[in-house]
Short mmCIF file of C-alpha atoms in Angstrom, two decimals:
data_model
loop_
_atom_site.label_atom_id
_atom_site.label_comp_id
_atom_site.label_asym_id
_atom_site.label_seq_id
_atom_site.Cartn_x
_atom_site.Cartn_y
_atom_site.Cartn_z
CA UNK A 1139 3.95 21.41 3.88
CA UNK A 1140 5.83 18.60 5.66
CA UNK A 1141 8.58 17.43 3.31
CA UNK A 1142 11.76 15.39 3.51
CA UNK A 1143 14.43 15.33 0.82
CA UNK A 1144 16.00 11.98 -0.08
CA UNK A 1145 19.63 11.38 -0.95
CA UNK A 1146 18.93 11.74 -4.68
CA UNK A 1147 17.13 15.05 -4.17
CA UNK A 1148 13.58 13.75 -4.41
CA UNK A 1149 11.14 15.59 -2.17
CA UNK A 1150 8.58 13.45 -0.36
CA UNK A 1151 5.47 15.05 1.08
CA UNK A 1152 4.04 13.44 4.19
CA UNK A 1153 1.15 14.01 6.58
CA UNK A 1154 1.83 13.53 10.30
CA UNK A 1155 -1.18 13.37 12.63
CA UNK A 1156 -1.46 12.72 16.33
CA UNK A 1157 0.96 11.68 19.05
CA UNK A 1158 2.00 8.31 20.42
CA UNK A 1159 3.43 5.13 18.95
CA UNK A 1160 4.12 5.80 15.27
CA UNK A 1161 2.07 4.09 12.58
CA UNK A 1162 3.55 4.47 9.10
CA UNK A 1163 1.28 3.95 6.11
CA UNK A 1164 2.43 2.97 2.61
CA UNK A 1165 -0.23 3.53 -0.03
CA UNK A 1166 -1.05 1.71 -3.25
CA UNK A 1167 -0.66 2.62 -6.92
CA UNK A 1168 -1.52 5.14 -8.26
CA UNK A 1169 -2.88 6.84 -5.14
CA UNK A 1170 -1.51 9.05 -2.35
CA UNK A 1171 -1.29 8.88 1.41
CA UNK A 1172 -4.83 10.30 1.42
CA UNK A 1173 -6.05 6.78 0.64
CA UNK A 1174 -5.45 6.01 4.33
CA UNK A 1175 -7.19 9.09 5.75
CA UNK A 1176 -9.97 7.01 7.34
CA UNK A 1177 -7.46 4.83 9.19
CA UNK A 1178 -5.22 7.76 10.11
CA UNK A 1179 -7.98 9.90 11.60
CA UNK A 1180 -9.40 6.95 13.53
CA UNK A 1181 -6.05 5.90 14.98
CA UNK A 1182 -4.72 9.41 15.61
CA UNK A 1183 -7.89 10.01 17.63
CA UNK A 1184 -6.97 7.01 19.77
CA UNK A 1185 -3.43 7.79 20.78
CA UNK A 1186 -1.27 6.94 17.76
CA UNK A 1187 1.01 9.09 15.65
CA UNK A 1188 -0.03 8.43 12.05
CA UNK A 1189 2.34 9.20 9.21
CA UNK A 1190 1.81 8.68 5.48
CA UNK A 1191 4.07 9.91 2.71
CA UNK A 1192 3.13 10.28 -0.92
CA UNK A 1193 5.42 7.85 -2.73
CA UNK A 1194 7.90 9.41 -5.15
CA UNK A 1195 6.12 10.19 -8.40
CA UNK A 1196 2.75 10.28 -6.64
CA UNK A 1197 0.58 12.92 -5.03
CA UNK A 1198 2.39 16.01 -3.74
CA UNK A 1199 5.88 14.49 -3.91
CA UNK A 1200 8.46 15.06 -6.64
CA UNK A 1201 7.98 13.34 -9.98
CA UNK A 1202 11.44 12.03 -10.91
CA UNK A 1203 11.95 9.89 -13.98
CA UNK A 1204 14.13 7.45 -12.03
CA UNK A 1205 13.50 5.35 -8.96
CA UNK A 1206 10.05 3.97 -9.71
CA UNK A 1207 10.94 0.55 -8.34
CA UNK A 1208 10.46 -1.27 -5.05
CA UNK A 1209 14.10 -0.98 -4.00
CA UNK A 1210 13.98 2.80 -4.22
CA UNK A 1211 10.51 3.00 -2.67
CA UNK A 1212 11.80 0.97 0.27
CA UNK A 1213 14.90 3.15 0.61
CA UNK A 1214 12.70 6.27 0.54
CA UNK A 1215 10.64 4.78 3.34
CA UNK A 1216 13.82 4.09 5.30
CA UNK A 1217 14.88 7.71 4.85
CA UNK A 1218 11.51 8.93 6.10
CA UNK A 1219 11.78 6.70 9.17
CA UNK A 1220 15.35 7.83 9.84
CA UNK A 1221 14.78 11.55 9.31
CA UNK A 1222 11.73 11.51 11.60
CA UNK A 1223 13.65 9.19 13.97
CA UNK A 1224 10.72 6.79 14.24
CA UNK A 1225 11.18 3.84 16.58
CA UNK A 1226 8.93 0.95 17.56
CA UNK A 1227 6.88 1.81 14.48
CA UNK A 1228 3.93 -0.11 13.09
CA UNK A 1229 4.07 -0.37 9.30
CA UNK A 1230 0.83 -0.70 7.34
CA UNK A 1231 0.99 -1.26 3.59
CA UNK A 1232 -1.88 -1.51 1.12
CA UNK A 1233 -1.42 -3.09 -2.32
CA UNK A 1234 1.89 -1.80 -3.76
CA UNK A 1235 2.49 -0.32 -0.32
CA UNK A 1236 2.51 -3.84 1.06
CA UNK A 1237 5.34 -4.64 -1.31
CA UNK A 1238 7.11 -1.50 -0.17
CA UNK A 1239 6.84 -2.57 3.46
CA UNK A 1240 8.11 -6.05 2.60
CA UNK A 1241 11.09 -4.74 0.65
CA UNK A 1242 11.80 -2.18 3.41
CA UNK A 1243 12.05 -4.98 5.98
CA UNK A 1244 14.05 -7.08 3.52
CA UNK A 1245 16.58 -4.31 2.89
CA UNK A 1246 16.62 -2.49 6.22
CA UNK A 1247 15.53 -5.03 8.83
CA UNK A 1248 13.15 -4.60 11.74
CA UNK A 1249 15.30 -2.65 14.18
CA UNK A 1250 12.79 0.21 14.12
CA UNK A 1251 9.73 -1.95 13.43
CA UNK A 1252 7.28 -3.17 16.08
CA UNK A 1253 4.87 -4.95 13.77
CA UNK A 1254 3.55 -5.03 10.21
CA UNK A 1255 0.19 -5.14 8.49
CA UNK A 1256 -0.28 -6.09 4.83
CA UNK A 1257 -3.68 -5.19 3.36
CA UNK A 1258 -4.72 -6.36 -0.11
CA UNK A 1259 -0.99 -6.47 -0.70
CA UNK A 1260 1.00 -7.55 -3.75
CA UNK A 1261 3.54 -9.92 -2.09
CA UNK A 1262 4.97 -12.33 -2.81
CA UNK A 1263 4.63 -11.98 -6.62
CA UNK A 1264 1.76 -10.95 -8.87
CA UNK A 1265 3.20 -12.12 -12.19
CA UNK A 1266 2.57 -15.65 -13.41
CA UNK A 1267 5.84 -17.51 -13.85
CA UNK A 1268 6.85 -21.19 -13.97
CA UNK A 1269 7.54 -20.95 -10.25
CA UNK A 1270 4.40 -18.91 -9.55
CA UNK A 1271 1.65 -20.57 -11.61
CA UNK A 1272 -1.13 -18.86 -9.66
CA UNK A 1273 -0.07 -15.38 -10.74
CA UNK A 1274 -1.54 -13.20 -13.46
CA UNK A 1275 -0.21 -13.39 -17.04
CA UNK A 1276 1.99 -10.57 -18.32
CA UNK A 1277 -0.78 -9.57 -20.74
CA UNK A 1278 -2.83 -8.27 -17.79
CA UNK A 1279 -0.11 -5.80 -16.90
CA UNK A 1280 0.53 -4.92 -20.54
CA UNK A 1281 -3.14 -3.91 -20.69
CA UNK A 1282 -2.67 -1.65 -17.67
CA UNK A 1283 0.28 0.04 -19.38
CA UNK A 1284 -1.71 0.43 -22.57
CA UNK A 1285 -4.58 1.98 -20.63
CA UNK A 1286 -2.27 4.50 -18.97
CA UNK A 1287 -0.75 5.47 -22.30
CA UNK A 1288 -4.01 5.66 -24.25
CA UNK A 1289 -6.10 7.82 -21.90
CA UNK A 1290 -5.05 7.59 -18.30
CA UNK A 1291 -7.81 9.88 -17.06
CA UNK A 1292 -10.56 7.65 -18.43
CA UNK A 1293 -8.58 4.56 -17.49
CA UNK A 1294 -8.50 5.59 -13.83
CA UNK A 1295 -12.20 6.43 -13.84
CA UNK A 1296 -12.93 2.95 -15.17
CA UNK A 1297 -10.47 1.28 -12.77
CA UNK A 1298 -12.30 2.70 -9.76
CA UNK A 1299 -15.22 0.34 -10.40
CA UNK A 1300 -13.46 -3.02 -9.82
CA UNK A 1301 -11.07 -1.41 -7.31
CA UNK A 1302 -13.94 -0.87 -4.86
CA UNK A 1303 -16.11 -3.75 -6.05
CA UNK A 1304 -18.63 -1.29 -7.44
CA UNK A 1305 -19.07 -3.46 -10.53
CA UNK A 1306 -20.63 -6.24 -8.46
CA UNK A 1307 -24.38 -6.78 -8.36
CA UNK A 1308 -26.00 -4.95 -5.48
CA UNK A 1309 -22.97 -2.80 -4.71
CA UNK A 1310 -23.70 0.62 -3.24
CA UNK A 1311 -21.65 2.92 -5.45
CA UNK A 1312 -20.20 6.13 -4.05
CA UNK A 1313 -19.46 8.60 -6.84
CA UNK A 1314 -17.54 10.65 -4.28
CA UNK A 1315 -15.16 7.75 -3.61
CA UNK A 1316 -14.73 7.22 -7.36
CA UNK A 1317 -13.92 10.90 -7.85
CA UNK A 1318 -11.41 10.82 -5.00
CA UNK A 1319 -9.73 7.79 -6.57
CA UNK A 1320 -9.55 9.61 -9.92
CA UNK A 1321 -8.19 12.79 -8.33
CA UNK A 1322 -5.47 10.97 -6.42
CA UNK A 1323 -4.57 8.95 -9.50
CA UNK A 1324 -4.26 12.02 -11.70
CA UNK A 1325 -1.93 13.64 -9.16
CA UNK A 1326 0.59 10.92 -9.94
CA UNK A 1327 3.13 11.70 -12.63
CA UNK A 1328 2.89 9.86 -15.93
CA UNK A 1329 6.28 8.10 -15.48
CA UNK A 1330 5.29 6.76 -12.04
CA UNK A 1331 1.90 5.61 -13.33
CA UNK A 1332 3.62 3.65 -16.07
CA UNK A 1333 6.83 2.36 -14.49
CA UNK A 1334 5.25 1.39 -11.17
CA UNK A 1335 3.21 -1.27 -12.99
CA UNK A 1336 6.40 -3.27 -13.58
CA UNK A 1337 7.47 -2.65 -10.00
CA UNK A 1338 4.30 -4.05 -8.43
CA UNK A 1339 3.80 -6.91 -10.87
CA UNK A 1340 7.28 -8.32 -11.47
CA UNK A 1341 9.07 -7.83 -8.14
CA UNK A 1342 9.40 -11.04 -6.13
CA UNK A 1343 9.33 -10.29 -2.39
CA UNK A 1344 9.51 -13.88 -1.18
CA UNK A 1345 12.93 -13.46 0.40
CA UNK A 1346 11.83 -10.19 2.01
CA UNK A 1347 8.86 -11.90 3.64
CA UNK A 1348 11.19 -14.50 5.11
CA UNK A 1349 12.96 -11.71 7.02
CA UNK A 1350 9.82 -10.70 8.91
CA UNK A 1351 10.37 -11.35 12.62
CA UNK A 1352 7.68 -9.10 14.10
CA UNK A 1353 3.95 -9.73 14.66
CA UNK A 1354 2.28 -9.52 11.25
CA UNK A 1355 -1.37 -9.22 10.29
CA UNK A 1356 -2.47 -9.94 6.73
CA UNK A 1357 -5.89 -8.72 5.57
CA UNK A 1358 -7.31 -9.53 2.15
CA UNK A 1359 -10.71 -9.69 0.49
CA UNK A 1360 -11.62 -12.90 -1.32
CA UNK A 1361 -13.28 -10.83 -4.07
CA UNK A 1362 -10.23 -8.67 -4.73
CA UNK A 1363 -10.26 -8.08 -8.50
CA UNK A 1364 -6.97 -6.15 -8.53
CA UNK A 1365 -4.68 -8.39 -6.45
CA UNK A 1366 -6.27 -11.85 -6.40
CA UNK A 1367 -5.97 -13.42 -2.97
CA UNK A 1368 -4.71 -16.81 -4.18
CA UNK A 1369 -1.33 -15.61 -5.38
CA UNK A 1370 -1.00 -12.97 -2.68
CA UNK A 1371 -2.23 -13.24 0.92
CA UNK A 1372 -2.70 -17.00 0.80
CA UNK A 1373 0.98 -17.43 -0.03
CA UNK A 1374 2.37 -14.56 2.04
CA UNK A 1375 0.67 -15.86 5.17
CA UNK A 1376 2.58 -19.13 4.76
CA UNK A 1377 5.93 -17.42 4.22
CA UNK A 1378 5.84 -14.91 7.07
CA UNK A 1379 6.60 -16.71 10.32
CA UNK A 1380 3.61 -16.60 12.67
CA UNK A 1381 1.54 -14.34 10.41
CA UNK A 1382 -2.17 -14.03 11.10
CA UNK A 1383 -4.38 -14.11 8.02
CA UNK A 1384 -7.86 -12.60 8.03
CA UNK A 1385 -9.93 -13.15 4.90
CA UNK A 1386 -12.72 -10.65 4.35
CA UNK A 1387 -15.49 -12.51 2.57
CA UNK A 1388 -16.73 -10.66 -0.51
CA UNK A 1389 -14.42 -7.70 0.11
CA UNK A 1390 -12.83 -5.72 -2.74
CA UNK A 1391 -9.32 -4.36 -3.15
CA UNK A 1392 -10.24 -0.96 -1.74
CA UNK A 1393 -11.67 -2.33 1.49
CA UNK A 1394 -9.86 0.28 3.62
CA UNK A 1395 -12.55 2.60 2.25
CA UNK A 1396 -15.58 0.37 1.66
CA UNK A 1397 -15.14 -1.50 4.95
CA UNK A 1398 -13.26 1.16 6.88
CA UNK A 1399 -15.02 0.60 10.20
CA UNK A 1400 -14.18 -3.10 10.26
CA UNK A 1401 -10.60 -2.50 9.13
CA UNK A 1402 -10.10 0.30 11.66
CA UNK A 1403 -11.34 -1.75 14.59
CA UNK A 1404 -9.23 -4.73 13.59
CA UNK A 1405 -6.11 -2.59 13.26
CA UNK A 1406 -6.71 -1.03 16.68
CA UNK A 1407 -7.26 -4.41 18.32
CA UNK A 1408 -4.10 -5.82 16.72
CA UNK A 1409 -2.04 -2.82 17.73
CA UNK A 1410 -3.20 -2.99 21.34
CA UNK A 1411 -2.79 -6.75 21.55
CA UNK A 1412 0.69 -6.69 20.14
CA UNK A 1413 1.80 -3.78 22.32
CA UNK A 1414 0.51 -5.55 25.40
CA UNK A 1415 2.20 -8.78 24.36
CA UNK A 1416 5.51 -7.00 23.75
CA UNK A 1417 5.29 -5.18 27.09
CA UNK A 1418 4.63 -8.46 28.86
#
């Protein structure tokens, strides 16, 4: 198994496929790096080195009680990048992973970053506050915590329906995708499942987004039932200088799976375009 050990002794498992310019994937809660396997296989087959770690507390990585917050997630990502000596890397973050990428750039800069992609991502802030009236009320996140505590196995089975838009009329439901979601979710430790909810809902990444100075692509579905687009991509795209926003009409939160072909092709085109532009 490919593993790095962080400064606090946490072991992070990562998969590392292909050769070429590195593409680093940061997954969402409560999944693993396997959530990006469609993108990784596609891009590794086309000349990119694709790397995805399981976030601390998730998947095959250690399950520490401490560090289930965006600051630590970002520092873990920085350690992965440093230990693998990744340079000119493309960072792709989905959902909570988008917040991780934002906080990583906010805390560690873009010296090793070529570009960034935020997909169905949580920035700038999910929680409704006086300064963020379009966010979701705290009761929504309290319900998530209650679901995890009451019966997290059933909770994750149920969550897979809105996650992939399978609860919409006419949706073609894949029980295999639902089972994969459940399996990945149950690999996460109970503390990470619970504490990460606060991390992804209450962490304001506005100042982090202002530090982006690399080409940035923001993808979001306008039928995202997990991270509503109004308080997420629509705001982030205005904060990140020069960001390109692509709204996927009718797309769910888990569109890297349900619309993988479209996402894959758009990522590849953006990577090639940006590399060519930088070389020029």
